């Protein structure tokens, strides 16, 4: 009997690359807009000491909304959209690596595992500097300072426009840490996202849409401790993953490693649903014209 799970997988050579990138950017932007507020909330929860400002995801959402309005939930969003570049590099690396590994192994699990880890390595090399800047922008709030850097107002005391804030943060990072400041937390990022990506893709092909969000939630739980450490290293200017871990344990105990977890799951689950349902749909839409009629789903 034919295995119903053995669905034909569209590979890189089957795609119209122009369609793939155009549709891919549109899909990624839709995901970013929908989950960004919870990415910001997760970052603030992970950085705050104990529960000094927010008591949880919902409390943070309400307080930020009251203090800064809807725009407060999108601080750093414009800068963060530059990660669309790394997103396209990610899927390109993933698909090309799958094609390369196929010469040595026909196992879909092996191809997905190697391709997922490789894609994350490439993407993080591009993403980390953007993340560093956008996270410092996320920390900007009325009242108590959260991060290392504070955006300065203009002489009239009015708010600085978005890219004016970005330039200010970039200057402060350069002044404090030099160029290497933009790669602060790079190792922690790799330790967070390479295992997450390497494990997620085999489950994507195996489970399909129903269990995808469960896999994402599981991956979020397993990698959240390193994500907390990564965020603190980048935002607080820490120089050591181990010392950051020890300080966090001393100040907040094991539960400190789970800070921002609910916001992380909330932000990852919709993304996963869209990716699981949408990624193969994206590839179907991007099929080369001569292959459309030859595929039966």
mmCIF file of C-alpha atoms in Angstrom, residues 52-272:
data_model
loop_
_atom_site.group_PDB
_atom_site.id
_atom_site.type_symbol
_atom_site.label_atom_id
_atom_site.label_comp_id
_atom_site.label_asym_id
_atom_site.label_seq_id
_atom_site.Cartn_x
_atom_site.Cartn_y
_atom_site.Cartn_z
ATOM 1 C CA UNK A 52 10.277 44.868 37.905
ATOM 2 C CA UNK A 53 8.276 46.249 34.967
ATOM 3 C CA UNK A 54 5.964 43.554 33.623
ATOM 4 C CA UNK A 55 4.321 40.549 35.282
ATOM 5 C CA UNK A 56 3.861 38.575 32.090
ATOM 6 C CA UNK A 57 3.030 38.714 28.402
ATOM 7 C CA UNK A 58 -0.499 40.102 28.735
ATOM 8 C CA UNK A 59 0.553 42.649 31.378
ATOM 9 C CA UNK A 60 3.393 43.847 29.135
ATOM 10 C CA UNK A 61 1.060 44.116 26.148
ATOM 11 C CA UNK A 62 -1.429 46.299 28.059
ATOM 12 C CA UNK A 63 1.216 48.517 29.661
ATOM 13 C CA UNK A 64 3.095 49.147 26.409
ATOM 14 C CA UNK A 65 -0.174 49.859 24.612
ATOM 15 C CA UNK A 66 -1.251 52.349 27.300
ATOM 16 C CA UNK A 67 2.127 54.090 27.487
ATOM 17 C CA UNK A 68 3.086 54.277 23.811
ATOM 18 C CA UNK A 69 0.064 53.213 21.785
ATOM 19 C CA UNK A 70 0.181 50.716 18.939
ATOM 20 C CA UNK A 71 3.428 52.218 17.612
ATOM 21 C CA UNK A 72 5.094 51.257 20.896
ATOM 22 C CA UNK A 73 4.573 47.592 20.001
ATOM 23 C CA UNK A 74 6.449 48.136 16.729
ATOM 24 C CA UNK A 75 9.599 49.869 17.982
ATOM 25 C CA UNK A 76 12.513 48.772 15.811
ATOM 26 C CA UNK A 77 10.213 47.179 13.229
ATOM 27 C CA UNK A 78 11.555 49.119 10.237
ATOM 28 C CA UNK A 79 15.104 48.066 11.049
ATOM 29 C CA UNK A 80 13.959 44.508 11.679
ATOM 30 C CA UNK A 81 12.457 44.306 8.177
ATOM 31 C CA UNK A 82 16.024 44.202 6.823
ATOM 32 C CA UNK A 83 16.086 40.625 8.118
ATOM 33 C CA UNK A 84 13.928 39.857 5.071
ATOM 34 C CA UNK A 85 17.284 39.672 3.283
ATOM 35 C CA UNK A 86 18.539 37.017 5.679
ATOM 36 C CA UNK A 87 15.190 35.229 5.323
ATOM 37 C CA UNK A 88 15.688 34.861 1.585
ATOM 38 C CA UNK A 89 19.298 33.773 2.134
ATOM 39 C CA UNK A 90 17.962 31.226 4.614
ATOM 40 C CA UNK A 91 15.515 29.561 2.218
ATOM 41 C CA UNK A 92 18.044 29.688 -0.638
ATOM 42 C CA UNK A 93 20.713 28.019 1.501
ATOM 43 C CA UNK A 94 18.181 25.479 2.745
ATOM 44 C CA UNK A 95 17.066 24.461 -0.743
ATOM 45 C CA UNK A 96 20.580 24.447 -2.255
ATOM 46 C CA UNK A 97 21.966 22.409 0.656
ATOM 47 C CA UNK A 98 19.158 19.877 0.273
ATOM 48 C CA UNK A 99 20.129 19.564 -3.391
ATOM 49 C CA UNK A 100 23.808 19.119 -2.503
ATOM 50 C CA UNK A 101 23.168 16.536 0.241
ATOM 51 C CA UNK A 102 20.896 14.584 -2.133
ATOM 52 C CA UNK A 103 24.075 13.495 -3.984
ATOM 53 C CA UNK A 104 25.179 11.648 -0.828
ATOM 54 C CA UNK A 105 21.918 10.641 0.854
ATOM 55 C CA UNK A 106 18.326 10.151 -0.254
ATOM 56 C CA UNK A 107 17.043 10.314 3.315
ATOM 57 C CA UNK A 108 14.699 13.277 3.608
ATOM 58 C CA UNK A 109 15.490 13.515 7.332
ATOM 59 C CA UNK A 110 19.231 13.801 6.692
ATOM 60 C CA UNK A 111 18.722 16.378 3.937
ATOM 61 C CA UNK A 112 16.416 18.461 6.146
ATOM 62 C CA UNK A 113 18.685 18.218 9.195
ATOM 63 C CA UNK A 114 21.853 19.330 7.397
ATOM 64 C CA UNK A 115 20.070 21.957 5.283
ATOM 65 C CA UNK A 116 18.239 23.446 8.271
ATOM 66 C CA UNK A 117 21.421 23.843 10.322
ATOM 67 C CA UNK A 118 23.387 25.267 7.377
ATOM 68 C CA UNK A 119 20.625 27.731 6.497
ATOM 69 C CA UNK A 120 20.514 29.019 10.067
ATOM 70 C CA UNK A 121 24.293 29.520 10.137
ATOM 71 C CA UNK A 122 24.134 31.684 7.007
ATOM 72 C CA UNK A 123 21.033 33.587 8.114
ATOM 73 C CA UNK A 124 22.359 34.388 11.600
ATOM 74 C CA UNK A 125 25.563 35.800 10.138
ATOM 75 C CA UNK A 126 23.374 38.415 8.425
ATOM 76 C CA UNK A 127 20.691 38.738 11.096
ATOM 77 C CA UNK A 128 22.739 39.323 14.257
ATOM 78 C CA UNK A 129 23.843 42.928 13.472
ATOM 79 C CA UNK A 130 20.253 43.806 12.537
ATOM 80 C CA UNK A 131 18.985 42.102 15.696
ATOM 81 C CA UNK A 132 21.437 43.997 17.891
ATOM 82 C CA UNK A 133 20.220 47.366 16.571
ATOM 83 C CA UNK A 134 16.511 46.464 16.560
ATOM 84 C CA UNK A 135 16.678 45.047 20.103
ATOM 85 C CA UNK A 136 18.163 48.286 21.426
ATOM 86 C CA UNK A 137 15.314 50.127 19.703
ATOM 87 C CA UNK A 138 12.823 47.734 21.339
ATOM 88 C CA UNK A 139 14.207 48.770 24.723
ATOM 89 C CA UNK A 140 13.313 52.436 24.193
ATOM 90 C CA UNK A 141 10.410 53.374 26.481
ATOM 91 C CA UNK A 142 9.106 56.211 28.583
ATOM 92 C CA UNK A 143 10.457 56.232 32.116
ATOM 93 C CA UNK A 144 13.058 53.787 33.409
ATOM 94 C CA UNK A 145 15.878 52.871 31.050
ATOM 95 C CA UNK A 146 15.991 49.176 30.070
ATOM 96 C CA UNK A 147 19.016 48.733 27.788
ATOM 97 C CA UNK A 148 22.546 50.092 27.632
ATOM 98 C CA UNK A 149 21.719 52.854 25.184
ATOM 99 C CA UNK A 150 19.119 55.582 25.276
ATOM 100 C CA UNK A 151 17.957 57.433 22.169
ATOM 101 C CA UNK A 152 18.452 61.167 22.573
ATOM 102 C CA UNK A 153 15.693 63.649 21.750
ATOM 103 C CA UNK A 154 16.272 66.577 19.426
ATOM 104 C CA UNK A 155 16.919 70.098 20.784
ATOM 105 C CA UNK A 156 13.211 70.934 20.716
ATOM 106 C CA UNK A 157 12.539 67.957 22.970
ATOM 107 C CA UNK A 158 10.429 66.211 20.379
ATOM 108 C CA UNK A 159 10.683 62.552 19.446
ATOM 109 C CA UNK A 160 13.302 61.513 16.914
ATOM 110 C CA UNK A 161 12.009 59.892 13.725
ATOM 111 C CA UNK A 162 12.541 56.140 13.286
ATOM 112 C CA UNK A 163 15.728 56.156 11.230
ATOM 113 C CA UNK A 164 17.045 59.048 13.313
ATOM 114 C CA UNK A 165 16.787 56.728 16.317
ATOM 115 C CA UNK A 166 18.504 53.997 14.347
ATOM 116 C CA UNK A 167 21.450 56.241 13.465
ATOM 117 C CA UNK A 168 21.730 57.293 17.115
ATOM 118 C CA UNK A 169 21.808 53.666 18.326
ATOM 119 C CA UNK A 170 24.369 52.686 15.661
ATOM 120 C CA UNK A 171 26.640 55.561 16.698
ATOM 121 C CA UNK A 172 26.395 54.570 20.362
ATOM 122 C CA UNK A 173 27.211 50.912 19.593
ATOM 123 C CA UNK A 174 30.224 51.956 17.497
ATOM 124 C CA UNK A 175 31.422 54.327 20.198
ATOM 125 C CA UNK A 176 31.076 51.755 22.960
ATOM 126 C CA UNK A 177 32.130 48.505 21.266
ATOM 127 C CA UNK A 178 33.391 49.230 17.752
ATOM 128 C CA UNK A 179 32.339 47.054 14.822
ATOM 129 C CA UNK A 180 32.414 43.871 16.910
ATOM 130 C CA UNK A 181 29.535 45.298 18.951
ATOM 131 C CA UNK A 182 27.227 44.455 16.054
ATOM 132 C CA UNK A 183 28.129 40.772 16.469
ATOM 133 C CA UNK A 184 27.685 40.676 20.226
ATOM 134 C CA UNK A 185 25.862 37.454 21.069
ATOM 135 C CA UNK A 186 26.706 35.821 17.726
ATOM 136 C CA UNK A 187 27.777 32.522 19.296
ATOM 137 C CA UNK A 188 24.716 32.496 21.549
ATOM 138 C CA UNK A 189 22.544 33.102 18.475
ATOM 139 C CA UNK A 190 24.121 30.151 16.675
ATOM 140 C CA UNK A 191 23.635 27.940 19.749
ATOM 141 C CA UNK A 192 19.976 29.003 19.844
ATOM 142 C CA UNK A 193 18.933 28.865 16.215
ATOM 143 C CA UNK A 194 21.067 26.173 14.548
ATOM 144 C CA UNK A 195 19.698 23.339 16.744
ATOM 145 C CA UNK A 196 16.190 24.799 16.485
ATOM 146 C CA UNK A 197 16.345 24.954 12.683
ATOM 147 C CA UNK A 198 18.120 21.606 12.245
ATOM 148 C CA UNK A 199 15.415 19.808 14.249
ATOM 149 C CA UNK A 200 12.406 21.758 12.958
ATOM 150 C CA UNK A 201 12.690 20.953 9.239
ATOM 151 C CA UNK A 202 12.681 17.150 9.542
ATOM 152 C CA UNK A 203 9.503 17.467 11.630
ATOM 153 C CA UNK A 204 8.061 19.841 9.023
ATOM 154 C CA UNK A 205 8.327 17.244 6.283
ATOM 155 C CA UNK A 206 7.274 14.370 8.545
ATOM 156 C CA UNK A 207 4.311 15.743 10.463
ATOM 157 C CA UNK A 208 2.849 18.371 8.123
ATOM 158 C CA UNK A 209 0.390 21.066 9.276
ATOM 159 C CA UNK A 210 -1.279 19.549 12.330
ATOM 160 C CA UNK A 211 1.806 18.887 14.430
ATOM 161 C CA UNK A 212 3.942 21.749 13.101
ATOM 162 C CA UNK A 213 2.849 24.228 15.792
ATOM 163 C CA UNK A 214 3.460 21.572 18.464
ATOM 164 C CA UNK A 215 6.974 21.075 17.139
ATOM 165 C CA UNK A 216 7.505 24.858 17.197
ATOM 166 C CA UNK A 217 6.265 25.100 20.795
ATOM 167 C CA UNK A 218 8.556 22.245 21.821
ATOM 168 C CA UNK A 219 11.534 23.853 20.080
ATOM 169 C CA UNK A 220 10.720 27.183 21.794
ATOM 170 C CA UNK A 221 10.719 25.532 25.217
ATOM 171 C CA UNK A 222 13.992 23.687 24.613
ATOM 172 C CA UNK A 223 15.870 26.684 23.205
ATOM 173 C CA UNK A 224 14.362 29.453 25.378
ATOM 174 C CA UNK A 225 17.156 29.353 28.020
ATOM 175 C CA UNK A 226 19.781 30.095 25.361
ATOM 176 C CA UNK A 227 17.490 32.716 23.811
ATOM 177 C CA UNK A 228 17.272 34.551 27.169
ATOM 178 C CA UNK A 229 21.064 34.478 27.477
ATOM 179 C CA UNK A 230 21.471 35.610 23.844
ATOM 180 C CA UNK A 231 19.147 38.579 24.388
ATOM 181 C CA UNK A 232 20.911 39.675 27.572
ATOM 182 C CA UNK A 233 24.343 39.376 25.977
ATOM 183 C CA UNK A 234 23.228 41.564 23.071
ATOM 184 C CA UNK A 235 21.190 44.157 24.965
ATOM 185 C CA UNK A 236 23.218 44.462 28.184
ATOM 186 C CA UNK A 237 26.623 44.241 26.510
ATOM 187 C CA UNK A 238 27.744 41.074 28.281
ATOM 188 C CA UNK A 239 30.945 39.490 27.021
ATOM 189 C CA UNK A 240 30.513 35.917 28.245
ATOM 190 C CA UNK A 241 27.704 33.394 27.781
ATOM 191 C CA UNK A 242 28.797 31.443 30.877
ATOM 192 C CA UNK A 243 29.000 34.520 33.135
ATOM 193 C CA UNK A 244 25.617 35.723 31.864
ATOM 194 C CA UNK A 245 24.153 32.300 32.666
ATOM 195 C CA UNK A 246 25.643 32.327 36.178
ATOM 196 C CA UNK A 247 24.410 35.850 36.873
ATOM 197 C CA UNK A 248 20.918 34.993 35.672
ATOM 198 C CA UNK A 249 20.798 31.868 37.850
ATOM 199 C CA UNK A 250 22.068 33.796 40.878
ATOM 200 C CA UNK A 251 19.549 36.614 40.456
ATOM 201 C CA UNK A 252 16.430 34.754 39.314
ATOM 202 C CA UNK A 253 17.052 31.018 39.612
ATOM 203 C CA UNK A 254 16.049 28.367 37.026
ATOM 204 C CA UNK A 255 12.764 30.135 36.232
ATOM 205 C CA UNK A 256 14.795 33.032 34.831
ATOM 206 C CA UNK A 257 15.681 30.772 31.911
ATOM 207 C CA UNK A 258 12.002 30.594 30.963
ATOM 208 C CA UNK A 259 11.444 34.364 30.815
ATOM 209 C CA UNK A 260 9.422 35.462 27.794
ATOM 210 C CA UNK A 261 8.494 31.874 26.930
ATOM 211 C CA UNK A 262 4.756 32.447 26.466
ATOM 212 C CA UNK A 263 5.393 35.462 24.217
ATOM 213 C CA UNK A 264 7.929 33.390 22.269
ATOM 214 C CA UNK A 265 5.431 30.573 21.752
ATOM 215 C CA UNK A 266 2.724 33.066 20.736
ATOM 216 C CA UNK A 267 5.067 34.634 18.177
ATOM 217 C CA UNK A 268 6.369 31.312 16.831
ATOM 218 C CA UNK A 269 3.085 29.400 16.512
ATOM 219 C CA UNK A 270 1.364 31.637 13.904
ATOM 220 C CA UNK A 271 4.655 31.747 12.002
ATOM 221 C CA UNK A 272 4.812 27.984 12.006
#
